[in-house]
Tab-separated table of C-alpha atoms and ligand atoms in Angstrom:
chain	number	residue	atom	x	y	z
A	189	MET	CA	-21.307	7.664	-1.936
A	190	SER	CA	-23.056	6.250	-4.959
A	191	LEU	CA	-24.307	2.714	-5.433
A	192	ARG	CA	-21.434	0.207	-5.334
A	193	LYS	CA	-21.399	-3.192	-6.948
A	194	ILE	CA	-20.009	-5.859	-4.655
A	195	ALA	CA	-18.912	-9.470	-5.213
A	196	VAL	CA	-18.792	-11.709	-2.146
A	197	LEU	CA	-16.392	-14.658	-2.245
A	198	GLY	CA	-17.322	-17.058	0.555
A	199	SER	CA	-20.870	-15.704	0.867
A	200	THR	CA	-22.174	-18.660	2.900
A	201	GLY	CA	-19.617	-18.226	5.692
A	202	SER	CA	-19.754	-16.155	8.842
A	203	ILE	CA	-18.254	-13.020	7.224
A	204	GLY	CA	-20.045	-13.618	3.924
A	205	ARG	CA	-23.481	-13.846	5.543
A	206	GLN	CA	-22.881	-10.706	7.613
A	207	THR	CA	-21.711	-8.876	4.480
A	208	LEU	CA	-24.966	-9.785	2.747
A	209	ASP	CA	-26.945	-8.682	5.824
A	210	GLU	CA	-25.351	-5.247	5.464
A	211	CYS	CA	-26.126	-5.210	1.721
A	212	ALA	CA	-29.762	-6.000	2.550
A	213	ARG	CA	-29.811	-3.269	5.209
A	214	HIS	CA	-28.687	-0.672	2.640
A	215	PRO	CA	-30.139	-1.756	-0.713
A	216	GLU	CA	-29.806	1.785	-2.064
A	217	ARG	CA	-26.012	1.588	-1.560
A	218	PHE	CA	-25.026	-1.922	-2.619
A	219	ARG	CA	-25.797	-4.203	-5.498
A	220	VAL	CA	-24.533	-7.786	-5.158
A	221	THR	CA	-23.150	-8.956	-8.514
A	222	ALA	CA	-21.376	-12.232	-7.644
A	223	LEU	CA	-21.516	-14.873	-4.920
A	224	THR	CA	-19.460	-17.980	-4.184
A	225	ALA	CA	-19.688	-20.861	-1.721
A	226	HIS	CA	-17.682	-24.059	-1.452
A	227	SER	CA	-20.140	-26.829	-0.608
A	228	ASN	CA	-23.270	-25.238	0.875
A	229	ALA	CA	-25.325	-25.280	-2.345
A	230	GLY	CA	-28.661	-24.865	-0.540
A	231	LEU	CA	-27.732	-21.576	1.114
A	232	LEU	CA	-25.967	-20.323	-2.023
A	233	PHE	CA	-29.116	-20.876	-4.109
A	234	GLU	CA	-31.195	-19.042	-1.481
A	235	GLN	CA	-28.747	-16.133	-1.565
A	236	ILE	CA	-28.876	-16.089	-5.378
A	237	ARG	CA	-32.687	-15.859	-5.241
A	238	GLN	CA	-32.538	-13.007	-2.731
A	239	PHE	CA	-29.676	-10.936	-4.183
A	240	ARG	CA	-29.918	-11.830	-7.892
A	241	PRO	CA	-26.186	-11.715	-8.776
A	242	GLN	CA	-25.068	-12.103	-12.389
A	243	ILE	CA	-22.486	-14.803	-11.555
A	244	ALA	CA	-22.222	-17.448	-8.833
A	245	CYS	CA	-19.950	-20.368	-8.164
A	246	LEU	CA	-19.931	-23.470	-5.973
A	247	THR	CA	-16.168	-23.930	-5.789
A	248	GLY	CA	-16.247	-27.418	-4.291
A	249	GLY	CA	-19.123	-28.524	-6.523
A	250	LYS	CA	-19.181	-31.110	-9.253
A	251	PRO	CA	-19.552	-29.913	-12.842
A	252	VAL	CA	-22.668	-32.087	-13.083
A	253	THR	CA	-24.463	-30.098	-10.364
A	254	VAL	CA	-27.546	-28.678	-12.041
A	255	PRO	CA	-28.696	-25.337	-10.632
A	256	PRO	CA	-32.424	-24.907	-9.979
A	257	GLU	CA	-34.423	-23.459	-12.861
A	258	ASP	CA	-35.487	-20.345	-10.986
A	259	ILE	CA	-31.888	-19.059	-10.857
A	260	SER	CA	-31.383	-19.274	-14.599
A	261	PHE	CA	-30.830	-15.477	-14.698
A	262	CYS	CA	-27.441	-16.146	-13.007
A	263	ARG	CA	-24.339	-17.570	-14.750
A	264	PHE	CA	-23.545	-20.511	-12.484
A	265	TYR	CA	-20.253	-22.424	-12.221
A	266	ALA	CA	-20.293	-25.734	-10.372
A	267	ALA	CA	-16.522	-26.119	-10.050
A	268	ASP	CA	-13.559	-24.189	-8.669
A	269	GLN	CA	-13.785	-21.003	-10.703
A	270	LEU	CA	-13.068	-18.589	-7.849
A	271	GLU	CA	-10.347	-16.794	-9.769
A	272	ARG	CA	-12.527	-16.505	-12.861
A	273	VAL	CA	-15.419	-15.066	-10.849
A	274	ALA	CA	-13.070	-12.561	-9.178
A	275	GLU	CA	-11.791	-11.487	-12.560
A	276	ASP	CA	-14.974	-11.542	-14.663
A	277	CYS	CA	-17.604	-10.224	-12.295
A	278	ASP	CA	-18.871	-6.703	-12.757
A	279	ALA	CA	-17.988	-5.290	-9.331
A	280	ASP	CA	-16.335	-2.271	-7.740
A	281	ASP	CA	-15.516	-4.191	-4.573
A	282	LEU	CA	-14.486	-7.777	-3.951
A	283	MET	CA	-15.202	-9.006	-0.419
A	284	VAL	CA	-12.730	-11.865	0.026
A	285	ALA	CA	-14.311	-13.941	2.777
A	286	VAL	CA	-13.274	-17.450	1.814
A	287	VAL	CA	-11.219	-19.336	4.370
A	288	GLY	CA	-7.605	-20.351	3.811
A	289	VAL	CA	-5.008	-19.663	1.156
A	290	ALA	CA	-7.664	-20.462	-1.497
A	291	GLY	CA	-8.286	-16.699	-1.532
A	292	LEU	CA	-4.805	-15.702	-2.743
A	293	ARG	CA	-5.167	-16.298	-6.491
A	294	ALA	CA	-8.654	-14.786	-6.528
A	295	THR	CA	-7.500	-11.683	-4.657
A	296	LEU	CA	-4.710	-11.082	-7.146
A	297	ALA	CA	-6.994	-11.806	-10.119
A	298	GLY	CA	-9.661	-9.439	-8.806
A	299	ARG	CA	-7.132	-6.730	-8.211
A	300	LYS	CA	-5.629	-7.153	-11.670
A	301	ALA	CA	-9.122	-6.653	-13.063
A	302	GLY	CA	-9.315	-3.342	-11.175
A	303	LYS	CA	-11.485	-4.306	-8.214
A	304	ARG	CA	-11.013	-2.840	-4.752
A	305	ILE	CA	-10.260	-5.625	-2.289
A	306	LEU	CA	-12.089	-5.838	1.043
A	307	LEU	CA	-9.964	-8.454	2.765
A	308	ALA	CA	-11.276	-10.658	5.555
A	309	ASN	CA	-9.252	-13.663	4.395
A	310	LYS	CA	-6.071	-13.179	6.439
A	311	GLU	CA	-4.396	-16.367	5.151
A	312	THR	CA	-4.068	-14.655	1.758
A	313	LEU	CA	-1.981	-11.865	3.229
A	314	VAL	CA	0.031	-14.175	5.476
A	315	ALA	CA	1.007	-16.427	2.573
A	316	GLY	CA	1.382	-13.838	-0.166
A	317	GLY	CA	1.976	-10.578	1.711
A	318	SER	CA	4.526	-9.074	-0.628
A	319	LEU	CA	2.613	-10.042	-3.797
A	320	VAL	CA	-0.684	-8.747	-2.429
A	321	MET	CA	0.728	-5.455	-1.163
A	322	ASN	CA	2.497	-4.853	-4.491
A	323	ALA	CA	-0.750	-5.472	-6.329
A	324	CYS	CA	-2.706	-3.248	-3.950
A	325	ARG	CA	-0.923	0.080	-4.094
A	326	GLU	CA	-2.971	3.252	-3.746
A	327	GLU	CA	-4.584	4.531	-6.927
A	328	ASN	CA	-5.258	8.265	-7.298
A	329	GLY	CA	-4.654	8.603	-3.561
A	330	GLN	CA	-7.308	5.978	-2.798
A	331	PRO	CA	-6.713	2.591	-1.151
A	332	THR	CA	-7.282	-0.521	-3.237
A	333	LEU	CA	-7.172	-2.856	-0.220
A	334	ILE	CA	-9.200	-2.334	2.952
A	335	PRO	CA	-8.854	-4.672	5.938
A	336	VAL	CA	-11.908	-6.353	7.418
A	337	ASP	CA	-10.282	-8.305	10.249
A	338	SER	CA	-11.464	-6.451	13.380
A	339	GLU	CA	-8.020	-5.629	14.785
A	340	HIS	CA	-6.704	-4.406	11.456
A	341	SER	CA	-9.865	-2.458	10.771
A	342	ALA	CA	-9.398	-0.857	14.202
A	343	ILE	CA	-5.824	0.136	13.336
A	344	TRP	CA	-6.989	1.384	9.932
A	345	GLN	CA	-9.693	3.468	11.625
A	346	CYS	CA	-7.192	4.896	14.129
A	347	LEU	CA	-4.857	5.750	11.258
A	348	GLN	CA	-7.523	8.077	9.851
A	349	ALA	CA	-6.750	10.290	12.838
A	350	ALA	CA	-2.958	9.928	12.677
A	351	GLY	CA	-2.412	12.533	9.961
A	352	PRO	CA	1.187	12.592	8.757
A	353	ASN	CA	2.526	11.254	12.078
A	354	ARG	CA	4.516	8.048	12.143
A	355	VAL	CA	3.085	5.157	14.141
A	356	SER	CA	5.691	3.875	16.572
A	357	LYS	CA	3.738	0.941	17.935
A	358	ILE	CA	0.774	-1.272	17.157
A	359	TYR	CA	-1.069	-2.908	20.048
A	360	LEU	CA	-2.920	-5.909	18.702
A	361	THR	CA	-5.556	-7.029	21.173
A	362	ALA	CA	-6.529	-10.675	21.669
A	363	SER	CA	-9.467	-12.058	23.637
A	364	GLY	CA	-7.240	-14.892	24.857
A	365	GLY	CA	-9.739	-17.453	23.559
A	366	PRO	CA	-11.407	-20.217	25.571
A	367	PHE	CA	-8.128	-21.408	27.139
A	368	ARG	CA	-6.926	-18.036	28.428
A	369	THR	CA	-6.844	-19.137	32.064
A	370	TRP	CA	-6.069	-22.829	31.528
A	371	ALA	CA	-2.834	-24.546	32.628
A	372	LYS	CA	-0.442	-25.628	29.868
A	373	ALA	CA	-1.142	-29.353	30.310
A	374	GLU	CA	-4.901	-28.716	30.059
A	375	ILE	CA	-4.487	-26.644	26.890
A	376	ASP	CA	-2.281	-29.282	25.278
A	377	ALA	CA	-4.902	-31.957	26.000
A	378	ALA	CA	-7.881	-29.848	24.858
A	379	ASP	CA	-10.099	-31.156	22.077
A	380	CYS	CA	-12.157	-29.603	19.312
A	381	ALA	CA	-15.442	-29.263	21.250
A	382	GLN	CA	-13.613	-27.300	23.963
A	383	ALA	CA	-11.848	-25.074	21.428
A	384	LEU	CA	-15.065	-24.189	19.624
A	385	LYS	CA	-16.482	-22.422	22.708
A	386	HIS	CA	-15.157	-18.941	21.990
A	387	PRO	CA	-15.929	-16.509	24.834
A	388	THR	CA	-16.599	-13.313	22.850
A	389	TRP	CA	-16.739	-13.815	19.059
A	390	SER	CA	-19.006	-15.974	16.891
A	391	MET	CA	-17.018	-17.042	13.798
A	392	GLY	CA	-16.335	-19.870	11.337
A	393	SER	CA	-14.806	-23.062	12.726
A	394	LYS	CA	-11.249	-22.665	11.386
A	395	ILE	CA	-10.706	-19.187	12.823
A	396	THR	CA	-12.306	-20.283	16.108
A	397	VAL	CA	-9.750	-23.079	16.406
A	398	ASP	CA	-7.007	-20.609	15.459
A	399	SER	CA	-8.216	-18.313	18.245
A	400	ALA	CA	-7.930	-21.128	20.765
A	401	SER	CA	-4.415	-22.105	19.634
A	402	MET	CA	-3.434	-18.401	19.328
A	403	PHE	CA	-2.377	-19.070	15.756
A	404	ASN	CA	-5.076	-16.558	14.818
A	405	LYS	CA	-3.069	-13.860	16.579
A	406	ALA	CA	0.147	-15.208	15.031
A	407	LEU	CA	-1.439	-14.802	11.579
A	408	GLU	CA	-2.647	-11.332	12.570
A	409	ILE	CA	0.862	-10.188	13.533
A	410	ILE	CA	1.999	-11.103	10.023
A	411	GLU	CA	-1.127	-9.490	8.540
A	412	ALA	CA	-0.395	-6.247	10.438
A	413	LYS	CA	3.213	-6.193	9.329
A	414	TRP	CA	2.144	-6.267	5.670
A	415	LEU	CA	-0.845	-3.954	5.913
A	416	PHE	CA	0.826	-1.229	7.929
A	417	ASP	CA	4.471	-1.623	6.891
A	418	VAL	CA	5.837	-1.803	10.446
A	419	ALA	CA	8.727	-3.824	11.816
A	420	PRO	CA	7.652	-6.979	13.682
A	421	GLU	CA	9.097	-5.647	16.941
A	422	GLN	CA	6.717	-2.683	16.727
A	423	ILE	CA	3.754	-5.043	17.079
A	424	GLN	CA	2.770	-6.049	20.603
A	425	VAL	CA	-0.026	-8.467	21.404
A	426	LEU	CA	-2.095	-7.628	24.477
A	427	VAL	CA	-4.644	-10.001	25.941
A	428	HIS	CA	-7.900	-8.112	26.478
A	429	PRO	CA	-10.640	-10.565	27.500
A	430	GLN	CA	-13.607	-8.192	27.012
A	431	SER	CA	-12.862	-7.705	23.265
A	432	VAL	CA	-14.076	-4.102	23.368
A	433	VAL	CA	-10.797	-2.378	22.461
A	434	HIS	CA	-10.213	-3.829	19.007
A	435	SER	CA	-6.617	-2.568	18.718
A	436	MET	CA	-4.542	0.582	19.285
A	437	ILE	CA	-1.741	2.602	17.733
A	438	GLY	CA	0.943	4.512	19.660
A	439	PHE	CA	2.960	7.588	18.693
A	440	GLU	CA	6.346	9.015	19.612
A	441	ASP	CA	4.806	11.575	21.959
A	442	GLY	CA	3.336	8.798	24.133
A	443	ALA	CA	-0.232	9.178	22.866
A	444	VAL	CA	-2.219	6.057	22.048
A	445	LEU	CA	-5.375	5.896	19.894
A	446	ALA	CA	-7.806	3.006	20.244
A	447	GLN	CA	-10.951	1.898	18.438
A	448	LEU	CA	-13.709	0.488	20.643
A	449	GLY	CA	-16.983	-1.291	20.046
A	450	VAL	CA	-18.930	-4.374	20.999
A	451	PRO	CA	-17.424	-7.493	19.422
A	452	ASP	CA	-19.516	-7.677	16.258
A	453	MET	CA	-17.941	-8.086	12.819
A	454	ARG	CA	-20.691	-6.089	11.121
A	455	VAL	CA	-18.886	-2.886	12.141
A	456	PRO	CA	-15.541	-3.593	10.399
A	457	ILE	CA	-17.353	-5.275	7.488
A	458	LEU	CA	-19.561	-2.254	6.809
A	459	TYR	CA	-16.743	0.218	7.390
A	460	ALA	CA	-14.687	-1.536	4.704
A	461	MET	CA	-17.710	-1.378	2.392
A	462	THR	CA	-18.438	2.326	2.969
A	463	TYR	CA	-15.003	3.766	3.848
A	464	PRO	CA	-14.508	6.586	4.686
A	465	GLU	CA	-18.198	7.030	5.429
A	466	ARG	CA	-20.055	5.391	8.334
A	467	LEU	CA	-23.574	3.991	8.040
A	468	ASN	CA	-25.884	2.214	10.452
A	469	SER	CA	-24.566	-1.345	10.808
A	470	GLY	CA	-27.271	-2.512	13.196
A	471	VAL	CA	-24.699	-2.718	16.008
A	472	PRO	CA	-25.249	-0.618	19.149
A	473	GLN	CA	-22.445	1.286	20.861
A	474	PRO	CA	-21.084	-0.397	24.009
A	475	ASP	CA	-22.932	0.168	27.271
A	476	PHE	CA	-19.907	1.549	29.106
A	477	ALA	CA	-21.658	1.890	32.449
A	478	ALA	CA	-22.563	-1.793	32.359
A	479	LEU	CA	-19.041	-2.824	31.351
A	480	ALA	CA	-17.509	-3.239	34.776
A	481	GLN	CA	-13.940	-3.109	33.504
A	482	LEU	CA	-11.597	-3.202	30.537
A	483	THR	CA	-8.478	-5.194	31.378
A	484	PHE	CA	-5.189	-5.933	29.628
A	485	GLU	CA	-2.581	-8.557	30.318
A	486	ALA	CA	0.651	-9.707	28.714
A	487	GLN	CA	0.517	-12.753	26.498
A	488	ASP	CA	1.992	-15.912	28.042
A	489	PRO	CA	4.552	-17.455	25.638
A	490	GLN	CA	4.867	-20.649	27.684
A	491	ARG	CA	1.223	-21.627	27.396
A	492	PHE	CA	0.689	-20.092	23.928
A	493	PRO	CA	3.939	-20.468	21.950
A	494	ALA	CA	2.312	-19.707	18.561
A	495	LEU	CA	3.103	-15.984	18.602
A	496	LYS	CA	6.829	-16.572	18.837
A	497	LEU	CA	6.611	-18.583	15.620
A	498	ALA	CA	5.053	-15.629	13.799
A	499	TYR	CA	7.991	-13.399	14.731
A	500	GLU	CA	10.408	-16.191	13.761
A	501	ALA	CA	8.760	-16.710	10.375
A	502	LEU	CA	8.799	-12.968	9.700
A	503	GLY	CA	12.504	-12.914	10.598
A	504	MET	CA	13.197	-15.819	8.236
A	505	GLY	CA	11.600	-13.962	5.306
A	506	GLY	CA	10.963	-15.625	1.935
A	507	ALA	CA	7.934	-17.879	2.023
A	508	ALA	CA	8.356	-18.847	5.691
A	509	CYS	CA	5.006	-17.246	6.552
A	510	ALA	CA	3.342	-19.198	3.725
A	511	VAL	CA	4.851	-22.357	5.229
A	512	LEU	CA	3.576	-21.443	8.700
A	513	ASN	CA	0.119	-20.737	7.293
A	514	ALA	CA	-0.122	-23.955	5.272
A	515	ALA	CA	1.074	-26.107	8.182
A	516	ASN	CA	-1.458	-24.415	10.425
A	517	GLU	CA	-4.265	-25.041	7.926
A	518	VAL	CA	-3.348	-28.748	7.890
A	519	ALA	CA	-3.070	-28.913	11.696
A	520	ALA	CA	-6.305	-26.970	12.295
A	521	GLN	CA	-8.181	-29.265	9.922
A	522	ALA	CA	-6.829	-32.359	11.719
A	523	PHE	CA	-7.776	-30.812	15.059
A	524	LEU	CA	-11.298	-30.039	13.774
A	525	ALA	CA	-11.595	-33.663	12.690
A	526	ASP	CA	-10.617	-34.737	16.230
A	527	ARG	CA	-7.451	-36.393	14.951
A	528	ILE	CA	-5.131	-34.463	17.264
A	529	ARG	CA	-5.301	-32.514	20.521
A	530	MET	CA	-4.378	-28.846	20.843
A	531	GLY	CA	-0.715	-29.358	21.884
A	532	LYS	CA	-0.010	-31.171	18.621
A	533	VAL	CA	-1.177	-28.235	16.512
A	534	TYR	CA	1.824	-26.208	17.590
A	535	ARG	CA	4.114	-29.189	17.059
A	536	VAL	CA	2.981	-29.728	13.476
A	537	VAL	CA	3.456	-26.053	12.605
A	538	SER	CA	6.799	-25.550	14.355
A	539	GLU	CA	8.322	-28.754	12.954
A	540	THR	CA	7.144	-27.965	9.417
A	541	LEU	CA	8.678	-24.509	9.664
A	542	ALA	CA	11.922	-25.927	11.058
A	543	ARG	CA	12.124	-28.453	8.204
A	544	LEU	CA	11.303	-26.132	5.317
A	545	GLY	CA	12.676	-22.798	6.493
A	546	ALA	CA	12.104	-19.963	4.037
A	547	PRO	CA	11.570	-21.118	0.439
A	548	ASP	CA	11.516	-18.631	-2.438
A	549	ALA	CA	8.583	-16.204	-2.433
A	550	GLY	CA	9.413	-14.244	-5.570
A	551	SER	CA	6.300	-15.116	-7.552
A	552	LEU	CA	2.777	-16.413	-7.056
A	553	GLU	CA	3.861	-19.830	-8.331
A	554	ALA	CA	6.783	-19.898	-5.860
A	555	VAL	CA	4.492	-19.041	-2.950
A	556	LEU	CA	1.954	-21.660	-3.998
A	557	GLU	CA	4.760	-24.219	-4.354
A	558	ALA	CA	5.930	-23.408	-0.795
A	559	ASP	CA	2.316	-23.849	0.315
A	560	ARG	CA	2.109	-27.260	-1.399
A	561	GLN	CA	5.424	-28.435	0.074
A	562	ALA	CA	4.447	-27.281	3.550
A	563	ARG	CA	1.138	-29.161	3.334
A	564	ALA	CA	2.960	-32.348	2.334
A	565	VAL	CA	5.512	-32.026	5.153
A	566	ALA	CA	2.835	-31.077	7.691
A	567	LYS	CA	0.823	-34.178	6.742
A	568	GLU	CA	3.900	-36.375	7.272
A	569	ILE	CA	4.522	-34.823	10.684
A	570	LEU	CA	0.843	-35.160	11.499
A	571	GLU	CA	1.020	-38.912	10.885
A	572	GLN	CA	4.062	-39.150	13.159
A	573	VAL	CA	2.486	-37.202	16.023
A	574	GLU	CA	-0.782	-39.125	15.658
A	575	ALA	CA	0.975	-42.468	16.003
B	758	NDP	P1	-16.424	-19.697	7.345
B	758	NDP	O1	-15.834	-21.056	7.492
B	758	NDP	O2	-17.619	-19.349	8.150
B	758	NDP	O3	-16.789	-19.442	5.807
B	758	NDP	C1	-15.878	-19.686	4.778
B	758	NDP	C2	-16.484	-19.404	3.422
B	758	NDP	O4	-15.562	-19.812	2.410
B	758	NDP	C3	-17.770	-20.186	3.147
B	758	NDP	O5	-18.556	-19.498	2.229
B	758	NDP	C4	-17.223	-21.468	2.508
B	758	NDP	O6	-18.192	-22.148	1.725
B	758	NDP	C5	-16.086	-20.924	1.671
B	758	NDP	N1	-14.982	-21.857	1.477
B	758	NDP	C6	-14.543	-22.830	2.324
B	758	NDP	N2	-13.487	-23.478	1.789
B	758	NDP	C7	-13.255	-22.922	0.583
B	758	NDP	C8	-12.331	-23.180	-0.473
B	758	NDP	N3	-11.402	-24.137	-0.363
B	758	NDP	N4	-12.389	-22.423	-1.587
B	758	NDP	C9	-13.314	-21.439	-1.707
B	758	NDP	N5	-14.227	-21.159	-0.749
B	758	NDP	C10	-14.194	-21.889	0.375
B	758	NDP	O7	-15.249	-18.685	7.613
B	758	NDP	P2	-15.323	-17.204	8.233
B	758	NDP	O8	-16.383	-16.419	7.565
B	758	NDP	O9	-15.290	-17.301	9.699
B	758	NDP	O10	-13.900	-16.642	7.815
B	758	NDP	C11	-13.590	-16.263	6.476
B	758	NDP	C12	-12.228	-15.574	6.464
B	758	NDP	O11	-12.323	-14.370	7.215
B	758	NDP	C13	-11.125	-16.401	7.133
B	758	NDP	O12	-9.925	-16.189	6.464
B	758	NDP	C14	-11.051	-15.823	8.547
B	758	NDP	O13	-9.769	-15.946	9.111
B	758	NDP	C15	-11.392	-14.361	8.279
B	758	NDP	N6	-11.967	-13.666	9.417
B	758	NDP	C16	-13.159	-14.114	9.962
B	758	NDP	C17	-13.718	-13.489	11.057
B	758	NDP	C18	-15.042	-13.933	11.609
B	758	NDP	O14	-15.570	-13.277	12.511
B	758	NDP	N7	-15.650	-15.000	11.135
B	758	NDP	C19	-13.031	-12.354	11.705
B	758	NDP	C20	-11.826	-11.958	11.046
B	758	NDP	C21	-11.321	-12.596	9.949
B	758	NDP	P3	-19.184	-23.267	2.383
B	758	NDP	O15	-20.061	-22.521	3.344
B	758	NDP	O16	-19.927	-23.796	1.215
B	758	NDP	O17	-18.279	-24.254	3.046
B	759	MG	MG1	-9.129	-10.670	14.130
């Protein structure tokens, strides 16, 4: 593989920083041409000094923000120009590692400009699945969208060995999060500090909260449906507390393929960057002798009702998944701000979905309108449940 130019949207986040670590590990393979952050100007400027991109953007910045003189080689935007960066940057690959539906427009703009999308930002696919998949069809037999989310990367990796055979089942594994063994009343009363103690993965705060509420897995069911074109009932979530089996695919003959590894996002990040090749990611293989056991259990819908909502939203069609996603973003933010306890997160999302149903999803504007409406309704419900 020759040198690839890569743009990293959300470079100051957990995925963004690990992406840049891999770029630094293999400087002969990657050149970083664009970087974006939302509010962490200090780290963004450091990254600009180290990686010397041509363009950078502080999406939550103020136009008056003056960049330091020593980064004058870089075209710097101090306002929300994510879409413009995705479109204008000189890159082969666009790592979309921003959090939330903010990534949707930029993903589509980057794709329209011919970039290959490396997608960590699952909310983009949940909200705009049909639009994104239409924009990301294969070109000359090559994928134009590669998943980064560990479960979906695992499925993608297993699919390399599937040949022409049809996948009959996807087993999506879930660590179970910090509340896996808690009673329902304890989970409902849990607060942000408790939710942020994830047992196996180190990630950004929003996805860590989503992992505790199980909305992360709900979003991943929807993500899998779009990426792999399977029916929702072909996707089964399995709780696997060790997070070593990252997901599995099953075939008609009863065979199941799994992808294993220690829980470290550098593996799926680098695989997306180098597909179909594998390079040293800095991650060791698991010490199987030391791993006492790998266990699997069914998901408990009473204590974690979020998954059921994902199947419901998929069944409703239209922009129901965009509604679910937007309501969850509002609820997760309120939970992170200690405004509500865990039980209310589900309530905000389920009531928003019940109120709005499945608005039109025929265009980007329609999806973004559904997102706006869902945020407004979710905020109303939030005020009611807070009272
Ligand atoms: P982080 O919160 O750590 O980082 C988010 C990044 O996006 C930061 O660079 C942040 O900038 C930027 N950002 C925040 N808000 C906005 C906005 N409104 N517009 C543009 N940029 C914004 O998140 P993660 O890295 O954990 O997650 C990124 C995405 O990847 C999420 O969609 C998540 O679900 C997905 N993912 C993450 C995994 C992980 O291990 N972390 C695993 C699988 C998927 P700033 O730092 O300035 O705030
Ligand atoms: Mg995941």
